[in-house]
Amino acid sequence: MKPLLSIINLKKIYGKGCDDCLGNHPTMGSDNRCPVCGSIVACTDINFEVFPGEVLGIVGESGSGKSTILNCINMTLRVTTGEIFFGNLKRDRQNILKADAQTRRQLQNIHFGIVYQNPHLGLNFQISGEGNVAERMLVAGNRHFEMIQGKVHRLLQRVELPVSRYKDFPGAYSGGMQQRVQIAKALINEPTLILLDEPTGGLDVSVQARILDLIRSISRELQVAMIMVSHDMQVIRLLCERIIVMKHGRIVESGLTDRVIDDPREAYTQTLVHSTIQ
């Protein structure tokens, strides 16, 4: 099976950079800061693939580079170096980071969907919940009102948003409802890749469980590929077949989720697993 997404030598640096941190084998410091020039190495030497229908987890503590990778894939963050290939383009081996503006918009609005931890990043609080979801269809070029409304309502029903709340503004929703609308918005154009950036962070435990159940059922039902970013090993274990462990912008361990969690080989991974269990 061909990968849907291929990430090759991805690097994002904040600062001027130097021969060391911009090179192929940068020096490891005690944190994300280059010990030579002081630039912030958000992520470096990132290589992985995602296959159709797969759910891949990226885990690590705050500042490890998890969200940076998602924003680079979604092209909302300019990378320093590296390549990203996406299999659903007409030219399979096109580096999307070099694509023209029209292709980038097509990827962001149709092929990709994204759900943020902070709903203010993913929702327009000036329009209704159903308006947020419909807006994404309009941006993708759909103009048939009845078709749009019917599809939006069916999807909002699928994510279990009460019918009586469709026309409410996001500011009137609970945190769980805001995430349900974000999920509907991400799915409305039937993308092949969903990016999930800590979608249950900050929610009550009971609400987290319901959102995770929703994500899991959607993954199984639609067979859409997902990348789930989290600091919580148990969330990753529940949803993901494979896992990548990040520290200071680098991948320190990867493999099948059960293997990595049950038999972590790196001390940092052991610490993450132990802290989650505690």
Short mmCIF file of C-alpha atoms in Angstrom, two decimals:
data_model
loop_
_atom_site.label_atom_id
_atom_site.label_comp_id
_atom_site.label_asym_id
_atom_site.label_seq_id
_atom_site.Cartn_x
_atom_site.Cartn_y
_atom_site.Cartn_z
CA MET A 1 0.00 0.00 0.00
CA LYS A 2 1.29 3.44 -0.92
CA PRO A 3 1.49 6.04 1.86
CA LEU A 4 -1.06 8.84 1.79
CA LEU A 5 1.43 11.26 3.35
CA SER A 6 5.23 11.23 3.41
CA ILE A 7 7.28 13.60 5.57
CA ILE A 8 10.95 13.81 4.62
CA ASN A 9 13.65 15.60 6.65
CA LEU A 10 11.23 18.25 7.92
CA LYS A 11 12.84 21.10 9.84
CA LYS A 12 11.44 24.30 11.36
CA ILE A 13 13.79 26.79 13.01
CA TYR A 14 12.96 30.14 14.57
CA GLY A 15 15.95 32.45 14.20
CA LYS A 16 18.78 32.92 11.71
CA GLY A 17 20.15 29.43 12.17
CA CYS A 18 23.74 28.35 11.64
CA ASP A 19 25.72 25.63 9.88
CA ASP A 20 25.14 23.37 12.86
CA CYS A 21 21.36 23.57 13.39
CA LEU A 22 20.67 23.91 9.65
CA GLY A 23 22.81 20.87 8.86
CA ASN A 24 21.76 17.25 8.57
CA HIS A 25 22.93 16.26 12.05
CA PRO A 26 22.45 19.22 14.42
CA THR A 27 23.96 19.15 17.89
CA MET A 28 21.58 18.03 20.63
CA GLY A 29 21.29 20.56 23.44
CA SER A 30 19.41 20.27 26.73
CA ASP A 31 16.33 21.84 25.15
CA ASN A 32 15.06 23.12 21.77
CA ARG A 33 17.64 25.92 21.58
CA CYS A 34 20.63 25.48 19.28
CA PRO A 35 23.69 25.41 21.56
CA VAL A 36 25.77 27.10 18.85
CA CYS A 37 23.68 30.08 17.63
CA GLY A 38 20.72 30.16 20.05
CA SER A 39 18.00 29.67 17.40
CA ILE A 40 14.91 27.70 18.47
CA VAL A 41 14.74 24.31 16.77
CA ALA A 42 10.97 23.66 16.77
CA CYS A 43 11.44 20.38 14.92
CA THR A 44 14.24 18.74 12.96
CA ASP A 45 15.02 15.45 11.19
CA ILE A 46 11.33 14.55 11.04
CA ASN A 47 10.61 11.54 8.85
CA PHE A 48 7.45 9.43 8.82
CA GLU A 49 4.60 8.16 6.66
CA VAL A 50 0.83 7.92 7.12
CA PHE A 51 -1.18 5.31 5.24
CA PRO A 52 -4.81 5.52 4.07
CA GLY A 53 -7.24 4.91 6.95
CA GLU A 54 -4.45 4.84 9.56
CA VAL A 55 -4.50 6.78 12.83
CA LEU A 56 -0.99 7.91 13.79
CA GLY A 57 -0.24 9.40 17.20
CA ILE A 58 2.39 12.02 17.99
CA VAL A 59 3.08 12.35 21.72
CA GLY A 60 5.41 14.48 23.81
CA GLU A 61 5.42 17.15 26.47
CA SER A 62 4.68 20.81 25.77
CA GLY A 63 7.27 22.35 23.43
CA SER A 64 8.33 19.02 21.95
CA GLY A 65 7.34 20.05 18.40
CA LYS A 66 4.08 18.10 18.01
CA SER A 67 1.84 20.98 16.97
CA THR A 68 4.61 22.45 14.80
CA ILE A 69 4.52 19.32 12.65
CA LEU A 70 0.73 19.54 12.20
CA ASN A 71 0.91 23.20 11.21
CA CYS A 72 3.68 22.44 8.71
CA ILE A 73 1.56 19.68 7.15
CA ASN A 74 -1.45 22.04 7.00
CA MET A 75 0.83 24.68 5.43
CA THR A 76 -0.16 27.29 8.01
CA LEU A 77 3.47 27.40 9.11
CA ARG A 78 6.37 27.94 6.73
CA VAL A 79 9.01 25.23 7.03
CA THR A 80 12.76 25.84 7.03
CA THR A 81 13.65 22.77 4.97
CA GLY A 82 12.08 19.45 4.08
CA GLU A 83 9.50 17.85 1.82
CA ILE A 84 5.88 16.74 2.25
CA PHE A 85 4.30 14.48 -0.36
CA PHE A 86 0.55 13.86 -0.44
CA GLY A 87 -0.80 10.94 -2.46
CA ASN A 88 -4.17 12.39 -3.47
CA LEU A 89 -2.72 15.03 -5.76
CA LYS A 90 -2.82 14.40 -9.50
CA ARG A 91 0.96 14.33 -9.48
CA ASP A 92 1.67 11.87 -6.66
CA ARG A 93 5.25 12.88 -6.05
CA GLN A 94 4.71 16.62 -5.85
CA ASN A 95 6.17 18.32 -2.79
CA ILE A 96 3.12 20.21 -1.51
CA LEU A 97 5.38 22.79 0.11
CA LYS A 98 6.26 23.93 -3.42
CA ALA A 99 2.69 23.80 -4.74
CA ASP A 100 1.01 26.89 -6.15
CA ALA A 101 -1.50 28.90 -4.11
CA GLN A 102 -4.54 27.26 -5.73
CA THR A 103 -3.30 23.74 -4.94
CA ARG A 104 -2.54 24.73 -1.35
CA ARG A 105 -6.06 26.08 -0.89
CA GLN A 106 -7.49 22.90 -2.39
CA LEU A 107 -5.49 20.81 0.05
CA GLN A 108 -6.43 22.90 3.08
CA ASN A 109 -10.13 23.19 2.21
CA ILE A 110 -10.90 19.80 0.68
CA HIS A 111 -8.24 17.14 1.28
CA PHE A 112 -7.28 18.11 4.84
CA GLY A 113 -9.40 18.78 7.93
CA ILE A 114 -8.08 20.10 11.24
CA VAL A 115 -9.40 20.20 14.80
CA TYR A 116 -7.63 22.47 17.30
CA GLN A 117 -7.48 22.31 21.08
CA ASN A 118 -8.40 26.00 21.14
CA PRO A 119 -11.77 26.35 19.34
CA HIS A 120 -11.02 30.03 18.63
CA LEU A 121 -8.45 28.79 16.09
CA GLY A 122 -10.90 26.50 14.34
CA LEU A 123 -14.25 28.31 14.56
CA ASN A 124 -15.61 31.70 13.55
CA PHE A 125 -17.37 32.96 16.68
CA GLN A 126 -19.28 35.56 14.66
CA ILE A 127 -21.48 33.03 12.85
CA SER A 128 -23.62 30.08 13.96
CA GLY A 129 -22.46 26.53 14.44
CA GLU A 130 -24.14 25.36 11.25
CA GLY A 131 -22.77 28.46 9.50
CA ASN A 132 -19.22 27.45 10.46
CA VAL A 133 -19.65 24.05 8.84
CA ALA A 134 -21.46 25.42 5.77
CA GLU A 135 -18.79 28.09 5.28
CA ARG A 136 -16.20 25.42 4.63
CA MET A 137 -18.35 23.99 1.83
CA LEU A 138 -18.75 27.45 0.34
CA VAL A 139 -14.99 28.02 0.41
CA ALA A 140 -14.57 24.73 -1.47
CA GLY A 141 -16.84 26.05 -4.24
CA ASN A 142 -20.25 24.55 -3.36
CA ARG A 143 -23.15 26.92 -4.07
CA HIS A 144 -26.32 24.76 -3.90
CA PHE A 145 -28.04 25.98 -0.72
CA GLU A 146 -30.38 23.04 -0.13
CA MET A 147 -27.62 20.50 -0.69
CA ILE A 148 -25.29 22.36 1.66
CA GLN A 149 -27.92 22.68 4.39
CA GLY A 150 -28.90 19.02 4.16
CA LYS A 151 -25.32 17.79 4.34
CA VAL A 152 -24.46 20.15 7.22
CA HIS A 153 -27.49 19.03 9.24
CA ARG A 154 -26.77 15.34 8.65
CA LEU A 155 -23.19 15.78 9.81
CA LEU A 156 -24.14 17.83 12.88
CA GLN A 157 -26.56 15.05 13.75
CA ARG A 158 -23.71 12.54 13.27
CA VAL A 159 -21.50 14.38 15.77
CA GLU A 160 -24.47 14.55 18.17
CA LEU A 161 -24.97 18.30 18.33
CA PRO A 162 -28.57 18.91 19.49
CA VAL A 163 -30.80 20.14 16.66
CA SER A 164 -31.98 23.02 18.84
CA ARG A 165 -28.39 24.35 18.99
CA TYR A 166 -27.53 24.40 15.27
CA LYS A 167 -28.18 28.15 14.94
CA ASP A 168 -26.46 29.14 18.20
CA PHE A 169 -23.12 30.95 18.04
CA PRO A 170 -20.05 29.00 19.23
CA GLY A 171 -19.62 31.26 22.25
CA ALA A 172 -22.89 29.84 23.62
CA TYR A 173 -21.64 26.24 23.33
CA SER A 174 -19.91 24.14 25.96
CA GLY A 175 -16.34 23.07 25.25
CA GLY A 176 -17.53 19.66 24.11
CA MET A 177 -20.06 21.17 21.72
CA GLN A 178 -17.41 23.46 20.25
CA GLN A 179 -15.22 20.45 19.54
CA ARG A 180 -18.14 18.60 17.94
CA VAL A 181 -18.70 21.53 15.56
CA GLN A 182 -14.97 21.62 14.79
CA ILE A 183 -15.07 17.90 13.97
CA ALA A 184 -18.09 18.41 11.69
CA LYS A 185 -16.33 21.33 10.00
CA ALA A 186 -13.22 19.20 9.46
CA LEU A 187 -15.25 16.36 7.93
CA ILE A 188 -17.76 18.26 5.77
CA ASN A 189 -15.74 18.16 2.53
CA GLU A 190 -14.90 14.45 2.99
CA PRO A 191 -11.13 14.86 3.41
CA THR A 192 -8.71 11.94 3.36
CA LEU A 193 -6.56 13.31 6.21
CA ILE A 194 -7.69 14.76 9.54
CA LEU A 195 -5.22 16.60 11.81
CA LEU A 196 -6.16 16.54 15.51
CA ASP A 197 -4.24 18.93 17.76
CA GLU A 198 -5.04 17.98 21.39
CA PRO A 199 -8.79 17.94 20.60
CA THR A 200 -9.74 16.90 24.15
CA GLY A 201 -7.29 19.10 26.05
CA GLY A 202 -8.94 21.23 28.74
CA LEU A 203 -12.21 19.29 28.68
CA ASP A 204 -13.74 17.48 31.65
CA VAL A 205 -12.89 13.78 31.81
CA SER A 206 -16.44 12.66 30.97
CA VAL A 207 -16.58 15.06 28.00
CA GLN A 208 -13.13 13.89 26.85
CA ALA A 209 -14.37 10.30 26.81
CA ARG A 210 -17.39 11.16 24.64
CA ILE A 211 -15.29 13.16 22.16
CA LEU A 212 -12.72 10.35 21.93
CA ASP A 213 -15.49 7.81 21.34
CA LEU A 214 -16.82 10.05 18.56
CA ILE A 215 -13.40 10.35 16.92
CA ARG A 216 -12.83 6.61 17.15
CA SER A 217 -16.21 5.76 15.63
CA ILE A 218 -15.69 8.26 12.79
CA SER A 219 -12.26 6.80 12.09
CA ARG A 220 -13.67 3.28 11.83
CA GLU A 221 -16.76 4.27 9.89
CA LEU A 222 -15.17 6.57 7.31
CA GLN A 223 -11.68 5.01 7.14
CA VAL A 224 -10.14 8.48 7.04
CA ALA A 225 -6.46 8.83 7.93
CA MET A 226 -5.76 10.84 11.08
CA ILE A 227 -2.77 12.31 12.88
CA MET A 228 -3.52 12.76 16.57
CA VAL A 229 -1.27 15.04 18.65
CA SER A 230 -1.46 14.60 22.42
CA HIS A 231 0.60 14.66 25.60
CA ASP A 232 -1.56 11.83 27.00
CA MET A 233 -0.37 8.28 26.31
CA GLN A 234 -3.76 6.79 27.19
CA VAL A 235 -5.52 8.96 24.59
CA ILE A 236 -2.97 7.84 22.02
CA ARG A 237 -3.37 4.19 23.01
CA LEU A 238 -7.14 4.39 22.63
CA LEU A 239 -7.06 5.78 19.10
CA CYS A 240 -3.74 5.12 17.37
CA GLU A 241 -2.16 2.10 15.70
CA ARG A 242 1.31 3.66 15.57
CA ILE A 243 3.02 6.28 17.68
CA ILE A 244 5.84 8.82 17.37
CA VAL A 245 7.44 10.14 20.56
CA MET A 246 8.85 13.68 20.39
CA LYS A 247 11.41 15.44 22.61
CA HIS A 248 13.00 18.85 21.98
CA GLY A 249 11.81 18.86 18.36
CA ARG A 250 13.15 15.41 17.54
CA ILE A 251 11.69 11.93 17.18
CA VAL A 252 13.19 9.81 19.95
CA GLU A 253 11.10 6.65 19.50
CA SER A 254 8.44 5.26 17.17
CA GLY A 255 6.60 2.04 16.50
CA LEU A 256 3.37 0.17 17.12
CA THR A 257 1.48 1.88 19.93
CA ASP A 258 1.15 -1.15 22.21
CA ARG A 259 4.85 -1.99 21.84
CA VAL A 260 6.03 1.55 22.57
CA ILE A 261 3.76 1.97 25.61
CA ASP A 262 4.20 -1.53 27.05
CA ASP A 263 7.93 -1.82 26.35
CA PRO A 264 9.41 1.67 25.85
CA ARG A 265 13.06 1.60 24.87
CA GLU A 266 13.97 5.24 25.54
CA ALA A 267 14.20 6.72 29.04
CA TYR A 268 12.11 9.71 27.97
CA THR A 269 9.31 7.47 26.70
CA GLN A 270 9.44 5.51 29.95
CA THR A 271 8.99 8.77 31.85
CA LEU A 272 5.98 9.77 29.71
CA VAL A 273 4.34 6.38 30.20
CA HIS A 274 4.99 6.41 33.94
CA SER A 275 3.64 9.95 34.37
CA THR A 276 0.41 9.00 32.54
CA ILE A 277 -0.06 5.90 34.69
CA GLN A 278 0.47 7.95 37.85
#
